[in-house]
XYZ file of C-alpha atoms in Angstrom:
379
model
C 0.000 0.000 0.000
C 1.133 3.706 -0.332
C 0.072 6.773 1.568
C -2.654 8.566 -0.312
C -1.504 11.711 0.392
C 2.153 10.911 -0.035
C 2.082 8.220 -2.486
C 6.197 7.673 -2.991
C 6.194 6.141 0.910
C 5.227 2.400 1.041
C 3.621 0.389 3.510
C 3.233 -3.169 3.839
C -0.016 -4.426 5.498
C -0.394 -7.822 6.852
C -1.897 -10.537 4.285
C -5.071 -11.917 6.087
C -6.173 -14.929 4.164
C -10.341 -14.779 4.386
C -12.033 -17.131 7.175
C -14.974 -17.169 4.986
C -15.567 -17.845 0.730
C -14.818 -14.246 -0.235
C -16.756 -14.528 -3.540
C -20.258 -13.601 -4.609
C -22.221 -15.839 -7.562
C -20.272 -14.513 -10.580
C -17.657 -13.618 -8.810
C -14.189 -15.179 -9.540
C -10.873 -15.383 -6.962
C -7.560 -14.659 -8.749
C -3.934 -15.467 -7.350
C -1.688 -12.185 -8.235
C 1.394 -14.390 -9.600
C 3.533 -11.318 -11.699
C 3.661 -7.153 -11.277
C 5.301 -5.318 -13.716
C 6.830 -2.610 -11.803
C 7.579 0.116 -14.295
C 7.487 4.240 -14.476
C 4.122 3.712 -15.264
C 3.264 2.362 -11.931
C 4.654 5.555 -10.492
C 2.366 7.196 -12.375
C -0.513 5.547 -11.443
C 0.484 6.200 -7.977
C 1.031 9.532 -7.895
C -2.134 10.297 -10.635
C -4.183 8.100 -8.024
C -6.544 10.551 -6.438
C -7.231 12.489 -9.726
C -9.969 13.061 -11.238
C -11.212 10.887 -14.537
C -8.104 8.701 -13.837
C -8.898 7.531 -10.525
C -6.208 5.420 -10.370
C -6.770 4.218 -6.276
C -10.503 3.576 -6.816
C -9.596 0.519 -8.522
C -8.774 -1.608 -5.810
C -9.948 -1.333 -2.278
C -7.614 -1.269 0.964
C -7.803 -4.025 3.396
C -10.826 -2.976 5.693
C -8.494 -3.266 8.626
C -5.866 -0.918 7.047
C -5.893 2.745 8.328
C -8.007 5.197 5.828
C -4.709 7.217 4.914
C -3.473 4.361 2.928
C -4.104 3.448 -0.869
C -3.880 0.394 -3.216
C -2.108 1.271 -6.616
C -2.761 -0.953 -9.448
C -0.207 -2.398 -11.927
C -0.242 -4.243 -14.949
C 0.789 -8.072 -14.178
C -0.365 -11.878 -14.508
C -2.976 -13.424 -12.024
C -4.579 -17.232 -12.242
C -7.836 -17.948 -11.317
C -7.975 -20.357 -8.617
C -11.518 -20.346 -7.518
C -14.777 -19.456 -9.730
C -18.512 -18.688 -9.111
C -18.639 -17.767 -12.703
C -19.533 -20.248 -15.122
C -17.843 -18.219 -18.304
C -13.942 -18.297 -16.345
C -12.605 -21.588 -15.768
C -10.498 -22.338 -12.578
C -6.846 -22.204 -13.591
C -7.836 -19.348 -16.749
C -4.113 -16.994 -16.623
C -5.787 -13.712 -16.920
C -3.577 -10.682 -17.704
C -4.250 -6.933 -16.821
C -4.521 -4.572 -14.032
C -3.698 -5.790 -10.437
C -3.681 -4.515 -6.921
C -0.419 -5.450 -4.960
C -2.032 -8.478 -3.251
C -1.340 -11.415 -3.603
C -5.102 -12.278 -3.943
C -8.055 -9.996 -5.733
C -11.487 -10.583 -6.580
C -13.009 -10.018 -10.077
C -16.589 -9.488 -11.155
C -16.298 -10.573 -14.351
C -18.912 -9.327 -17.113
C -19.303 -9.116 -21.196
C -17.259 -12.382 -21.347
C -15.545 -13.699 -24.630
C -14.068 -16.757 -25.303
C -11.136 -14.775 -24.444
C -11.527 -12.101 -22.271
C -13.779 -10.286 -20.053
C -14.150 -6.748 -18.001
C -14.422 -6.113 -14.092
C -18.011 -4.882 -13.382
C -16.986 -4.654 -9.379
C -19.529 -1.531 -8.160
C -16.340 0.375 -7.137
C -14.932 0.467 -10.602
C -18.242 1.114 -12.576
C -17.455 4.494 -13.296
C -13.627 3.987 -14.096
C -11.549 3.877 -17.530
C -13.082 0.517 -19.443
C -9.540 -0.291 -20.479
C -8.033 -0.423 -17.125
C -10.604 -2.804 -16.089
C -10.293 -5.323 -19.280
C -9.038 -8.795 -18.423
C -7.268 -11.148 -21.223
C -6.865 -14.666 -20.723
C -3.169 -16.513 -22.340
C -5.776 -17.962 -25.352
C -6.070 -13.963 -26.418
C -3.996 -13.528 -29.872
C -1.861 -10.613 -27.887
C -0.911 -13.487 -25.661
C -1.372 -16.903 -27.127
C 1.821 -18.553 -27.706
C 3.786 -16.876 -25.675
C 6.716 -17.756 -23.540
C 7.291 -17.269 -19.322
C 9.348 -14.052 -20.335
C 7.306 -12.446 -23.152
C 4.115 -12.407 -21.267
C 6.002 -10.552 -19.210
C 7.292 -8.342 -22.187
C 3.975 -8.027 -23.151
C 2.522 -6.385 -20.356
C 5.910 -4.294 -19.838
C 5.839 -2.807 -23.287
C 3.106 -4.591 -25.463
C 0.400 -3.377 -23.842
C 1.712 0.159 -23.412
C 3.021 0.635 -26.915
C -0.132 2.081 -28.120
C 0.628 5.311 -25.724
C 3.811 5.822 -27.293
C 2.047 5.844 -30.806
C -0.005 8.215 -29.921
C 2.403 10.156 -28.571
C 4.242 10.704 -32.083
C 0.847 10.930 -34.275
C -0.645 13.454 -32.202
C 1.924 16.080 -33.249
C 2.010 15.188 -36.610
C -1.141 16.028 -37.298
C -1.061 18.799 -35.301
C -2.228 21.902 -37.450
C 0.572 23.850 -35.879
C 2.891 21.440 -38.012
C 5.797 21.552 -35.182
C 8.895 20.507 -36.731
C 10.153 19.004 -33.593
C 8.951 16.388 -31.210
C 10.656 16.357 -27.980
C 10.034 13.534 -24.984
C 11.373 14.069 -22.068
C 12.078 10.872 -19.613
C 13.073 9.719 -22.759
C 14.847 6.022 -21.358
C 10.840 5.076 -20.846
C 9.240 2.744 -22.353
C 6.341 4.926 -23.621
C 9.422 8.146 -24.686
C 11.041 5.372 -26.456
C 7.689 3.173 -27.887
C 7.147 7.486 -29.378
C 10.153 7.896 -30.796
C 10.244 4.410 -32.724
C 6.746 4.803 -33.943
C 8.171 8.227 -35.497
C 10.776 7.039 -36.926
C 9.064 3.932 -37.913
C 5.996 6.124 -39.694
C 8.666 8.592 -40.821
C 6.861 11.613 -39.419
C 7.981 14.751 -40.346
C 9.517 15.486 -36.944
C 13.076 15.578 -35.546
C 12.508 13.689 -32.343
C 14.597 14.784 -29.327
C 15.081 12.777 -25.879
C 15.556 14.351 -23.099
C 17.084 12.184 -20.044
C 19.412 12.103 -16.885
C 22.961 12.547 -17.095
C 22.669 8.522 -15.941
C 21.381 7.358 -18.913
C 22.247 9.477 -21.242
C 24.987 7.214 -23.027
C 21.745 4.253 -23.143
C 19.320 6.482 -24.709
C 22.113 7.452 -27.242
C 22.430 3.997 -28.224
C 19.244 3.174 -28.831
C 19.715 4.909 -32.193
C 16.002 5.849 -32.339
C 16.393 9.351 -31.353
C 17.627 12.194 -33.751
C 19.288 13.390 -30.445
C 19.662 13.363 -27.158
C 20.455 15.856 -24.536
C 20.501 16.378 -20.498
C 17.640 17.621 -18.585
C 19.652 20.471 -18.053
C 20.873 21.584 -21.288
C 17.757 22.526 -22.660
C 18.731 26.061 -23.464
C 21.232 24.554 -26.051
C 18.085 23.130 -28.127
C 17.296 24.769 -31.328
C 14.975 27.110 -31.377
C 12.419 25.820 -34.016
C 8.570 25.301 -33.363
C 8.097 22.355 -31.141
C 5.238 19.824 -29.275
C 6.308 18.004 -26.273
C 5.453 15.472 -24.838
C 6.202 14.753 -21.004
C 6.725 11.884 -19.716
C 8.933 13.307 -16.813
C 6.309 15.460 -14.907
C 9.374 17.792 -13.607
C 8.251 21.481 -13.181
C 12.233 22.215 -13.523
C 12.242 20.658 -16.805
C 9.162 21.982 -18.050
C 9.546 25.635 -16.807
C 13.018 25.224 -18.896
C 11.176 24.469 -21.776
C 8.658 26.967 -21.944
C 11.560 29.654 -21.147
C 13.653 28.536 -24.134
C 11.195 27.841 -26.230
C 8.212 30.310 -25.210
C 5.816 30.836 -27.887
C 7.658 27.998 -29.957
C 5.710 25.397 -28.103
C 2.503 24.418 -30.583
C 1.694 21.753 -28.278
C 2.628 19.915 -24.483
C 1.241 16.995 -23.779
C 1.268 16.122 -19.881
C 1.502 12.467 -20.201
C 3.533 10.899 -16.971
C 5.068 11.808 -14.044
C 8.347 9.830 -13.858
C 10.608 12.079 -12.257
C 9.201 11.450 -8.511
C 11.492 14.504 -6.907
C 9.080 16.655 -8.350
C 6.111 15.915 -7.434
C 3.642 18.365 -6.327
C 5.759 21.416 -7.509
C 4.415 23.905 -9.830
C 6.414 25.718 -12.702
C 6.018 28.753 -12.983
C 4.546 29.865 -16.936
C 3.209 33.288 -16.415
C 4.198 35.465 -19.383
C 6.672 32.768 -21.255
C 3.993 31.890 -24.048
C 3.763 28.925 -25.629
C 0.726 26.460 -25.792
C -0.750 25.381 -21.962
C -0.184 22.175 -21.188
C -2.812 20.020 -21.365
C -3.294 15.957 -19.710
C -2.525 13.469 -22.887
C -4.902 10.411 -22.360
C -4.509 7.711 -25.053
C -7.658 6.365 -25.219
C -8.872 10.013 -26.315
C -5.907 10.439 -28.444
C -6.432 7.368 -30.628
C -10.032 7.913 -30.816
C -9.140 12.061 -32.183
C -6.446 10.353 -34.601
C -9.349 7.671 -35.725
C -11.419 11.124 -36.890
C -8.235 12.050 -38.997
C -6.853 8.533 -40.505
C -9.968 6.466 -40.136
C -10.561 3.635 -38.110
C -9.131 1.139 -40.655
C -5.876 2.865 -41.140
C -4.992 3.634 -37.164
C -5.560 0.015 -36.613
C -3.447 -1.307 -39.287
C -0.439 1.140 -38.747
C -0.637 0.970 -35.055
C -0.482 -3.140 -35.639
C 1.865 -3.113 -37.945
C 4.394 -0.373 -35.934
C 3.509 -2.692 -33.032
C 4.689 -5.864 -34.777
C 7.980 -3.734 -35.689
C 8.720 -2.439 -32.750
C 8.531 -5.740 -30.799
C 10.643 -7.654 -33.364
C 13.365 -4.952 -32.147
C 12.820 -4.775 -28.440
C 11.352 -7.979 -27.257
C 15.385 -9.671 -28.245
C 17.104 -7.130 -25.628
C 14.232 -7.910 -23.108
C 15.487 -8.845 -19.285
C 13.225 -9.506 -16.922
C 14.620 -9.563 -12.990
C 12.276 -11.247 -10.676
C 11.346 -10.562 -7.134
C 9.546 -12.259 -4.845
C 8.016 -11.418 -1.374
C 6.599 -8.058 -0.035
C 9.711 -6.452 0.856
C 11.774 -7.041 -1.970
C 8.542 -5.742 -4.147
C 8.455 -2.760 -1.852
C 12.298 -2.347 -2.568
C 11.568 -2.276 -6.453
C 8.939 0.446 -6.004
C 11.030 2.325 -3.909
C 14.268 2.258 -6.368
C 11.706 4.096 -9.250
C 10.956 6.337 -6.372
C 14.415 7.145 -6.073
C 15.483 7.068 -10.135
C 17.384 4.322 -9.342
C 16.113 1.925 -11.271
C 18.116 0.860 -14.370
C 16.065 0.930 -17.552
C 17.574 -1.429 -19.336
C 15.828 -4.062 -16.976
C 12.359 -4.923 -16.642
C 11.396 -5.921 -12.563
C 9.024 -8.678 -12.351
C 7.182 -8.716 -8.918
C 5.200 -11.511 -6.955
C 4.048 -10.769 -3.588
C 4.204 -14.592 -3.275
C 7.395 -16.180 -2.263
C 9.498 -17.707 -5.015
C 8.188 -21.136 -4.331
C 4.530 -19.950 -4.190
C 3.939 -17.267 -7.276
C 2.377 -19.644 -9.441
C 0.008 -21.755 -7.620
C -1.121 -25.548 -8.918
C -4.481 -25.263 -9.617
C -7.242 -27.826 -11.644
C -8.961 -26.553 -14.339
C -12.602 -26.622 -13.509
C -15.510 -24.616 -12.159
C -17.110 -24.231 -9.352
């Protein structure tokens, strides 16, 4: 759990396994076996209170844990290991948004054959794709190994932000001639600057990043370049959209100085850079478009009124397909296993410390228990 008013501080509650059947007819019990901790899950922590996004509402808090606390969600792999619903099977490995438990139950409605969405009254009102489930038979997952499901929900599932991230200022009317991510070592700064490059957009993409990985993001060979946080005044000065995945008012109010009424478009997008959260920058007077929250599911659906439904689909797929052909090979997963050494993960993105060339796996299970032996029936 994190503090809901100071999300970067952990605390681990004490796992009470139920007395009683937790379940309700329909109602299905899933063991939390993988978390993909990523920037995004600091996002999602730090977002969690507002509004649209909602990001704590997903997942209750222990009724015994003090108020002040939160759940944040993460992407990840659960099994079902009990079922009052006769459309999941016991044993069904489900993939999608998880509290860190190691247990959660799902209210699962508008079944498929390979999927199915959380209708839980406390997430009625909430984003419909944060509360889709996939089961391993789903063509995004079918097929795939141990590691690349865990690829898959790392960078598969996100890649679709990162797309949007490029078209968006393409079609921008303002026709920026630059595109310039900032946290740009993250999966969704790099998934944009690929899909750019990939689409051949007429942008010049430029990364922004720490001093720490700054010799990475170089190699990536994906940016046209990239510079230090701090050396933003030694951009050219050319009309520009931004995208940020960073969240730093230090970087941003940079920006906006050297750049002023150069800046067609900013996209607030993440908030990666944990040290600055809660600060304001201040824009008074320095010009430039506002910034405004970038939400992909609006995104794709504004591009869709451009391209056409037919044509986002097929280049997004086929940029998709691409892009994992180059990533998934360099893909390294390291595992962890228990509450504390999960907590430890989370608190290493708190503290940028996290190297991005690796993907952490979490179970709050121990090693010997994240993926339980269960027979595939109903009940």
């Amino acid at each position: 759990l994190v503090r809901a008013d100071e999300p970067t501080r952990t605390v681990i509650h004490p796992y009470r396994k139920p007395v009683e059947d937790p379940m309700l007819d329909g109602q299905v019990l899933v063991h939390v076996s993988k978390l993909v901790v990523t920037a995004n899950t600091l996002t999602y922590a730090l977002a969690g209170k507002m509004p649209v996004l909602k990001y704590f509402q997903h997942f209750p808090i222990p009724n015994d844990a003090p108020d002040s606390l939160a759940m944040t969600p993460c992407w990840g792999t659960g099994i079902v290991i009990a079922s009052k619903c006769p459309a999941v099977r016991v044993g069904a490995r489900i993939h999608g948004y998880f509290p860190f438990s190691p247990t959660v139950v799902l209210t699962p409605s508008e079944a498929t054959a390979t999927s199915f969405i959380d209708a839980a009254p406390h997430r009625v009102d909430l984003l419909k794709p944060y509360k889709m489930y996939f089961s391993s038979e789903d063509p995004q997952f079918k097929g795939l190994s141990y590691d690349e499901e865990d690829y898959q929900m790392a960078t598969g599932v996100l890649f679709s932000t990162g797309w949007a991230m490029a078209q968006v200022p393409a079609v921008h009317p303002a026709k920026p001639k630059a595109l310039i991510l900032t946290s740009a070592s993250s999966r969704t700064s790099r998934a944009a600057a690929f899909a750019a490059k990939f689409h051949k957009l007429p942008l010049e993409v430029v990364g922004l990043t720490s001093a720490a990985n700054l010799d990475y993001v170089r190699g990536l060979g994906i940016y046209d370049s990239v510079h230090v946080c701090r050396d933003v005044s030694s951009l050219k000065k050319q009309t520009v959209a931004v995208q940020d995945v960073a969240g730093s008012a230090e970087v941003q109010q940079s920006l906006y100085e050297h750049f002023g009424g150069q800046i067609v478009y900013f996209g607030s997008v993440g908030m990666s850079h944990v040290g600055a959260a809660g600060k304001r920058p201040k824009l008074t007077g320095l010009g430039g478009a506002p910034p405004v929250p970038f939400l992909v599911f609006s995104a794709i659906e504004e591009l869709r009124k451009v391209y056409g439904d037919f044509k986002v689909r097929r280049w997004l797929a086929d940029s998709s397909k691409a892009y994992n052909s180059r990533m998934l090979p360099e893909f390294r997963a390291e595992r962890r296993y228990g509450a504390e050494q999960t907590r430890a993960v989370f608190d290493s993105m708190v503290q940028g410390a996290a190297d991005p060339q690796v993907t952490y796996v979490c179970s709050m299970w121990p090693e010997d228990l994240h993926e339980p032996v269960v027979a595939s029936s109903k009940l």
